[in-house]
Structure formats: C-alpha cells, structure tokens
Short mmCIF file of C-alpha atoms in Angstrom, two decimals:
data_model
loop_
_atom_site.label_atom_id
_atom_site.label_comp_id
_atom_site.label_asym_id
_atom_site.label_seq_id
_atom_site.Cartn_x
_atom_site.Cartn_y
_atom_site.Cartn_z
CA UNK A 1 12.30 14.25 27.34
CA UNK A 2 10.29 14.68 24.25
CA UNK A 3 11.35 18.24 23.34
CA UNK A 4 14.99 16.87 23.88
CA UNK A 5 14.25 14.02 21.57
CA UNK A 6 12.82 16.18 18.99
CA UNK A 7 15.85 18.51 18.90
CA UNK A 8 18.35 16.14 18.89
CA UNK A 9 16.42 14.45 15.67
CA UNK A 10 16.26 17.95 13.85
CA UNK A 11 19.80 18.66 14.72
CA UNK A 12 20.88 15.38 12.61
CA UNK A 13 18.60 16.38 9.68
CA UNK A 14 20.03 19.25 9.46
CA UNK A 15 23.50 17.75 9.79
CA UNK A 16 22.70 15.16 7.12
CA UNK A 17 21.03 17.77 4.43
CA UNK A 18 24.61 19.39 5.29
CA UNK A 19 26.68 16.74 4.21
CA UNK A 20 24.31 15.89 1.13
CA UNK A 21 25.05 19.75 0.02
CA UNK A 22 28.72 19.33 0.35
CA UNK A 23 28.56 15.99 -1.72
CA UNK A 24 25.94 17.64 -4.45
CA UNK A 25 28.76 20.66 -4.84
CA UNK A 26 31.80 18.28 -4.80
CA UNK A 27 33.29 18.38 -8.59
CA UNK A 28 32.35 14.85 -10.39
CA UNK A 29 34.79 11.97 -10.88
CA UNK A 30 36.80 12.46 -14.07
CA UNK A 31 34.56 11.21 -16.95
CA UNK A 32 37.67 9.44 -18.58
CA UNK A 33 40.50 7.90 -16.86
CA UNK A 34 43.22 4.81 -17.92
CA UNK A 35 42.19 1.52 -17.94
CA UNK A 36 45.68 0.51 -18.49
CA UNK A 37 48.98 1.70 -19.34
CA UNK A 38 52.51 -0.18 -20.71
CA UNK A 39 55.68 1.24 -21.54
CA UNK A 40 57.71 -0.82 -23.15
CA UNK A 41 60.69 -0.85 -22.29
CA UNK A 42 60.67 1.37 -18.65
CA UNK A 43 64.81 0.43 -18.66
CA UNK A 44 66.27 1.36 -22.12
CA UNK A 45 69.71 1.69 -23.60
CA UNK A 46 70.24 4.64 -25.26
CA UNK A 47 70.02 4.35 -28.69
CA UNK A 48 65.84 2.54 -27.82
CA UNK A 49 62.36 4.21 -28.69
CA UNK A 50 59.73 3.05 -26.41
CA UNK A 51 56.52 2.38 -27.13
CA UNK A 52 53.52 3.57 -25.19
CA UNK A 53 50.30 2.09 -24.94
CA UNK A 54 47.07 2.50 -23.35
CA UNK A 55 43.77 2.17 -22.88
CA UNK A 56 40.80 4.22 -21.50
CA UNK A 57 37.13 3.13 -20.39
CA UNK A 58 35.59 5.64 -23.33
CA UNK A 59 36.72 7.26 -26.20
CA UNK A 60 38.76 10.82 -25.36
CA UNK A 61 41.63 12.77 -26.74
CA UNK A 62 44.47 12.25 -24.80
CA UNK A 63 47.90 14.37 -24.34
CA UNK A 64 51.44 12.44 -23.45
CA UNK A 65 54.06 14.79 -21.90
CA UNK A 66 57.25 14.00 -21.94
CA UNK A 67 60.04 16.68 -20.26
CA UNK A 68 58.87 20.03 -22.26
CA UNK A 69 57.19 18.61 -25.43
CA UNK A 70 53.19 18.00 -25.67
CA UNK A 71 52.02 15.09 -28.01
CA UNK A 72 47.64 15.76 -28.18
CA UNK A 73 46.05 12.63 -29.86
CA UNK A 74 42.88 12.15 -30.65
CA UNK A 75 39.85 10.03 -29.24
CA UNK A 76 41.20 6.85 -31.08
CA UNK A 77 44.47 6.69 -31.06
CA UNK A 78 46.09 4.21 -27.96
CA UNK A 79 49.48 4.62 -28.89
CA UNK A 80 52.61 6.66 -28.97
CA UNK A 81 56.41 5.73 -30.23
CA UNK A 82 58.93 8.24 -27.86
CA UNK A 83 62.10 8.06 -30.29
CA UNK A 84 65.77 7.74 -28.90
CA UNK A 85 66.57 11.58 -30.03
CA UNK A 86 64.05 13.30 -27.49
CA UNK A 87 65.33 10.68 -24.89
CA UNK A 88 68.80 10.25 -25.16
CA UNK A 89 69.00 14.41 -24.96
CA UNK A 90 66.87 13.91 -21.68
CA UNK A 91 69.26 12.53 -19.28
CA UNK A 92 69.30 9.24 -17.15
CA UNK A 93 65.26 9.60 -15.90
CA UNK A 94 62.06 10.76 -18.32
CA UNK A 95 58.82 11.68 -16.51
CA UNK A 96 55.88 10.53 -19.36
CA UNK A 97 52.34 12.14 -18.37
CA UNK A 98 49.54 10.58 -19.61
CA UNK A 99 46.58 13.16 -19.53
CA UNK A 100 42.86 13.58 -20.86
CA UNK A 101 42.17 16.51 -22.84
CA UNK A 102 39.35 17.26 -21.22
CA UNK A 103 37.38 20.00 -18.44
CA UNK A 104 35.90 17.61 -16.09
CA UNK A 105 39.13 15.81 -16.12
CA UNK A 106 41.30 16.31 -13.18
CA UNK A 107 45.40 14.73 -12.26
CA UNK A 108 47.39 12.41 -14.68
CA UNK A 109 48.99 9.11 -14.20
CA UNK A 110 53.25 9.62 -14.82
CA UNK A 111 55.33 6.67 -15.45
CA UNK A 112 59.44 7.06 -15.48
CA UNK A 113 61.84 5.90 -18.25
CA UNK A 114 64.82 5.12 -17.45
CA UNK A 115 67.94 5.48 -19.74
CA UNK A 116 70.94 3.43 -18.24
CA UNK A 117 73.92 5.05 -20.27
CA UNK A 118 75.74 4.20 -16.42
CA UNK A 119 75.65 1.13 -14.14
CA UNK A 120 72.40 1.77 -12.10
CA UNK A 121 71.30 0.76 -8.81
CA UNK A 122 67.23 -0.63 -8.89
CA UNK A 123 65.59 -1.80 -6.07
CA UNK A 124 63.34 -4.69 -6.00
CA UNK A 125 61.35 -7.35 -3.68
CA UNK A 126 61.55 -11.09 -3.46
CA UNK A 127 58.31 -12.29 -2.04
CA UNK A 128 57.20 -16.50 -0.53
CA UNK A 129 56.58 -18.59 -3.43
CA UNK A 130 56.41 -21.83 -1.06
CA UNK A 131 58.60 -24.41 -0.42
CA UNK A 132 61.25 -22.35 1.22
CA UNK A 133 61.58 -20.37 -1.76
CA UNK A 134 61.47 -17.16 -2.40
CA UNK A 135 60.66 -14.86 -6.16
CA UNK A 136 61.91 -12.10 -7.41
CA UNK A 137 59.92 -11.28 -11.12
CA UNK A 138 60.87 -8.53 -13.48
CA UNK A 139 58.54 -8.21 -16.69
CA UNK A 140 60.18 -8.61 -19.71
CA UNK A 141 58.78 -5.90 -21.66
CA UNK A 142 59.81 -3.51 -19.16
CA UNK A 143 63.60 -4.12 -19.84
CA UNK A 144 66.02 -3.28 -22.83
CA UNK A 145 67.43 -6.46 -24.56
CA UNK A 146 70.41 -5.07 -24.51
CA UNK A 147 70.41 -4.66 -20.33
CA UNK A 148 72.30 -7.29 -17.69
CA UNK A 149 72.44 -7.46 -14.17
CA UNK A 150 76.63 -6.58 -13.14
CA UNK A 151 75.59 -7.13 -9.81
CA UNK A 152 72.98 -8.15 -6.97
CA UNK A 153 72.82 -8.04 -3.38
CA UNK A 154 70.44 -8.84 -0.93
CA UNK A 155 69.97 -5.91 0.84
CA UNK A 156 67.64 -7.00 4.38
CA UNK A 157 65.27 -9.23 5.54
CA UNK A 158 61.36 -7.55 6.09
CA UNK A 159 59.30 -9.88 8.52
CA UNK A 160 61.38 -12.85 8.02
CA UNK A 161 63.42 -14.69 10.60
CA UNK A 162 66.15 -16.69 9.26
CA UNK A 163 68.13 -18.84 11.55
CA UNK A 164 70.41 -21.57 10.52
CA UNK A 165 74.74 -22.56 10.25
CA UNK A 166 75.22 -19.17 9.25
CA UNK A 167 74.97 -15.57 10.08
CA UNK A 168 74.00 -13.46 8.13
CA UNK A 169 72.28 -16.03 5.91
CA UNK A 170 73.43 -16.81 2.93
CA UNK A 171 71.13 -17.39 -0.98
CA UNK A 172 71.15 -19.19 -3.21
CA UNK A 173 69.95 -17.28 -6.55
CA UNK A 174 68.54 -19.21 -9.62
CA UNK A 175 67.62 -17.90 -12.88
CA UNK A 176 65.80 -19.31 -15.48
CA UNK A 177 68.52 -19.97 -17.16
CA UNK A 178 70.14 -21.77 -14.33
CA UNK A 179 72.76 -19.36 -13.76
CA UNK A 180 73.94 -19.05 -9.88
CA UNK A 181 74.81 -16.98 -7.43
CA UNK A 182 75.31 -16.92 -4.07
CA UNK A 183 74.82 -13.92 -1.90
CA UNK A 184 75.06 -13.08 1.76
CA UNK A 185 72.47 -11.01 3.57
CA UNK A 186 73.18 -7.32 4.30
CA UNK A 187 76.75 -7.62 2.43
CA UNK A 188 77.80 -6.15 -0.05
CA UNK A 189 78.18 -7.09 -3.50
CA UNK A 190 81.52 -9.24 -3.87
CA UNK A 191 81.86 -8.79 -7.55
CA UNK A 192 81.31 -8.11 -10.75
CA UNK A 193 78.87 -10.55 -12.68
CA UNK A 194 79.80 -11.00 -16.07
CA UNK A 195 78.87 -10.66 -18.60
CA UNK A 196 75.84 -9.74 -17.14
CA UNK A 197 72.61 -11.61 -16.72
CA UNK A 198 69.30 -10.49 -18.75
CA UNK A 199 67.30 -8.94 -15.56
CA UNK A 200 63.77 -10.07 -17.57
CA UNK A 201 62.24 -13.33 -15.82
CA UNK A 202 61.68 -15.41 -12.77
CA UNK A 203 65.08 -14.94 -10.41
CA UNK A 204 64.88 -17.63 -7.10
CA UNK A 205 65.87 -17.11 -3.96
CA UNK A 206 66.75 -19.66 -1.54
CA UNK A 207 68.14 -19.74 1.35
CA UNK A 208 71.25 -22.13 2.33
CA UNK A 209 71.89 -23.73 5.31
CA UNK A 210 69.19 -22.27 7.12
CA UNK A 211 65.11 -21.62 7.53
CA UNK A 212 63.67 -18.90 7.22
CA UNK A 213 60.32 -18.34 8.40
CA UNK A 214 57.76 -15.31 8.43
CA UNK A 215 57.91 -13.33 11.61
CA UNK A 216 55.35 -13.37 14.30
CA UNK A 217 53.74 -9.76 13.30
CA UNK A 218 51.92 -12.07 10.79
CA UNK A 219 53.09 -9.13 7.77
CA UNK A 220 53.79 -10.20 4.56
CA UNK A 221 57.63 -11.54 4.79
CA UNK A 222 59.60 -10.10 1.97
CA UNK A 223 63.26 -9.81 0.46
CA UNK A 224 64.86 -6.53 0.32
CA UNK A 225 66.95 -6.16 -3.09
CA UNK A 226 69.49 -4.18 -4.76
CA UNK A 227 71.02 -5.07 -8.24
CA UNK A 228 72.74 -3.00 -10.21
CA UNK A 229 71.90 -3.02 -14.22
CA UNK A 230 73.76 -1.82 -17.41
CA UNK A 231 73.93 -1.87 -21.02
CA UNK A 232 75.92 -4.80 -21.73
CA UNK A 233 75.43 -4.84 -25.46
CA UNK A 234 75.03 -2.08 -28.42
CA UNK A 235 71.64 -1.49 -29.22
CA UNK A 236 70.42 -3.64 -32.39
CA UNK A 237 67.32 -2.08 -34.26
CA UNK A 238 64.39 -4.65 -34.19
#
C-alpha cells in the first residue's frame, strides 16, 4: 500500500513539473495591447474622414492598416484621421487594423467602416429597460450626421413570450424625438420612412396590446432588429 502510495505521489510530481515546463516555454502575453479604441464615425457617407483614436496601457509605436496602405506611428501618437479619398475608393466595408510594432506582440484588434453610398441593412438588439419597455441604443459618434433610418422592422422575438389581442405582436417605437412607428413582429417593413430618422440615440420599444414577458429558460430576453440606413443628406464639412 505504501509503495503504491509513493508512486502514485511521484507520478503527479512529475506530471506537475510537466505542466510548469509547458507554462515556463509558453510565449509571454503581449507587452502592449489597447486599452481602448473609437472610430468615429463606424457608418459614414461618402464624402466623411473618420477619426481614430486610441489608447494603450504603455507607451509603443503602433501601425493602423487600412485595405493595402500601412500608417506606423510612433510611441505617442493616439490618433489617426482616414480621409474620404482612401475610403470612398474602398468600397461599401473598410477593415482598420490596429497593431503594435513590436516582437513580443502577437494578433491585432480590426474594427469595420462602413460607407453607405446604398440603403443598408444593420442589425441590432433591443434589450428590458423595465416597465414593459424595451431599448434599442446606437452611439452617436458611431453614425454619420448625414445618415437616417428609411426603414425598421422587428425581425423576432429571443426568450420573450408575448401574448396579448394580437398575433404577431405589434410595437410601438419611440425616439427621442418623439417620432413613431408602429411595427409588427416578424413582418416586413411596410414602408418607406421619410425623410429618414437620425439612427444616433435612445429608440423605445413597446409593445401594444399585449405583455410580453421573459421566457422560462431564464436567458436574457432580447429584440431581434433590422433597419435599414442611408445617406439622407449631402455631406457638410464640419
């Protein structure tokens, strides 16, 4: 019994010192990495820069690339203007890198721009916000001032229950602004909205005629939606 405890004690050292080797020889965590990150604005016109910001946990060069062009700042610089000419010949979608110039640094953290030259579908979640209501919020840096919502449409219900006069339920949706619509679940848009909503802000969501409550799984309850965005207006320089 003894010998069988004394190999079974030397087979976990030995399994432990293992494991410690494989962690020793593991390559480090990067030595720099983003604290933070904006770009401003994700949903442009064309005709927009955008402005990129960031900001690291210590001091390194960092490189921004954007389609086929390398920008390589140095250690103290935490921002970058992308001007409408490199966009605009880049197509609806931009892929923006943001990297550290550096060996022990390892991946990248990409962020998409958007250039809405069409109507364009985006999807986005309405989540509780009590009372029976529900919020959808879109930052306002993120969009062009020259971008409205043509059209919304609440695309599904995810852990919700909603049971009330109607079927499929219809919303009630409130801007800031205390522009209106209503909107059936699961159909599809009815119409054009003009002349477009900003999509910036606090949009509510309740339902009418009906309660909705989460469902038994106990998951976060959620509203699936689709609205569709364009340029409404030229772009004005700042």
């Amino acid at each position: 019994m003894i010998r069988q405890y004394l190999r079974k004690l030397a087979l976990a050292v030995v399994f432990a010192l293992g494991i410690a080797s494989i962690m020793a020889t593991e390559p480090g965590l990067p030595a720099f990495y983003f604290e933070e990150v904006s770009v401003e604005p994700a949903y442009r016109c064309p005709g927009t820069d955008v402005s990129l910001r960031w900001r690291l946990n210590q001091p390194a060069p960092v490189v921004v690339a954007v389609g086929d062009r390398r920008f390589e700042l140095g250690p103290d610089t935490t921002n970058l203007t992308l001007d409408t000419d490199l966009l605009d010949r880049m197509g609806p979608s931009a892929e923006a890198t943001f990297l550290i110039n550096a060996e022990d640094y390892y991946g990248g953290d990409s962020y998409i721009i958007e250039t809405l030259a069409e109507p364009t579908i985006v999807a986005a979640s309405g989540f509780p916000s009590g009372a029976g209501t529900f919020e959808m919020m879109q930052q306002r840096a993120s969009w062009d001032a020259g971008i409205g919502v043509v059209g919304f449409e609440i695309d599904g219900l995810r852990n919700l229950i909603c049971k009330g006069e109607s079927s499929p339920t219809e919303w009630l949706i409130t801007r800031f602004s205390r522009d209106r619509l209503i909107r059936q679940t699961g159909a599809t848009d009815s119409g054009r909205i003009e002349p477009g909503l900003p999509p910036s802000g606090v949009w509510l969501l309740r339902p009418r005629g009906a309660e909705c409550r989460p469902a038994p799984s106990g998951l976060a309850a959620m509203i699936e939606i689709r609205f569709t965005a364009m340029c409404v207006s030229p772009h004005k320089p700042s």
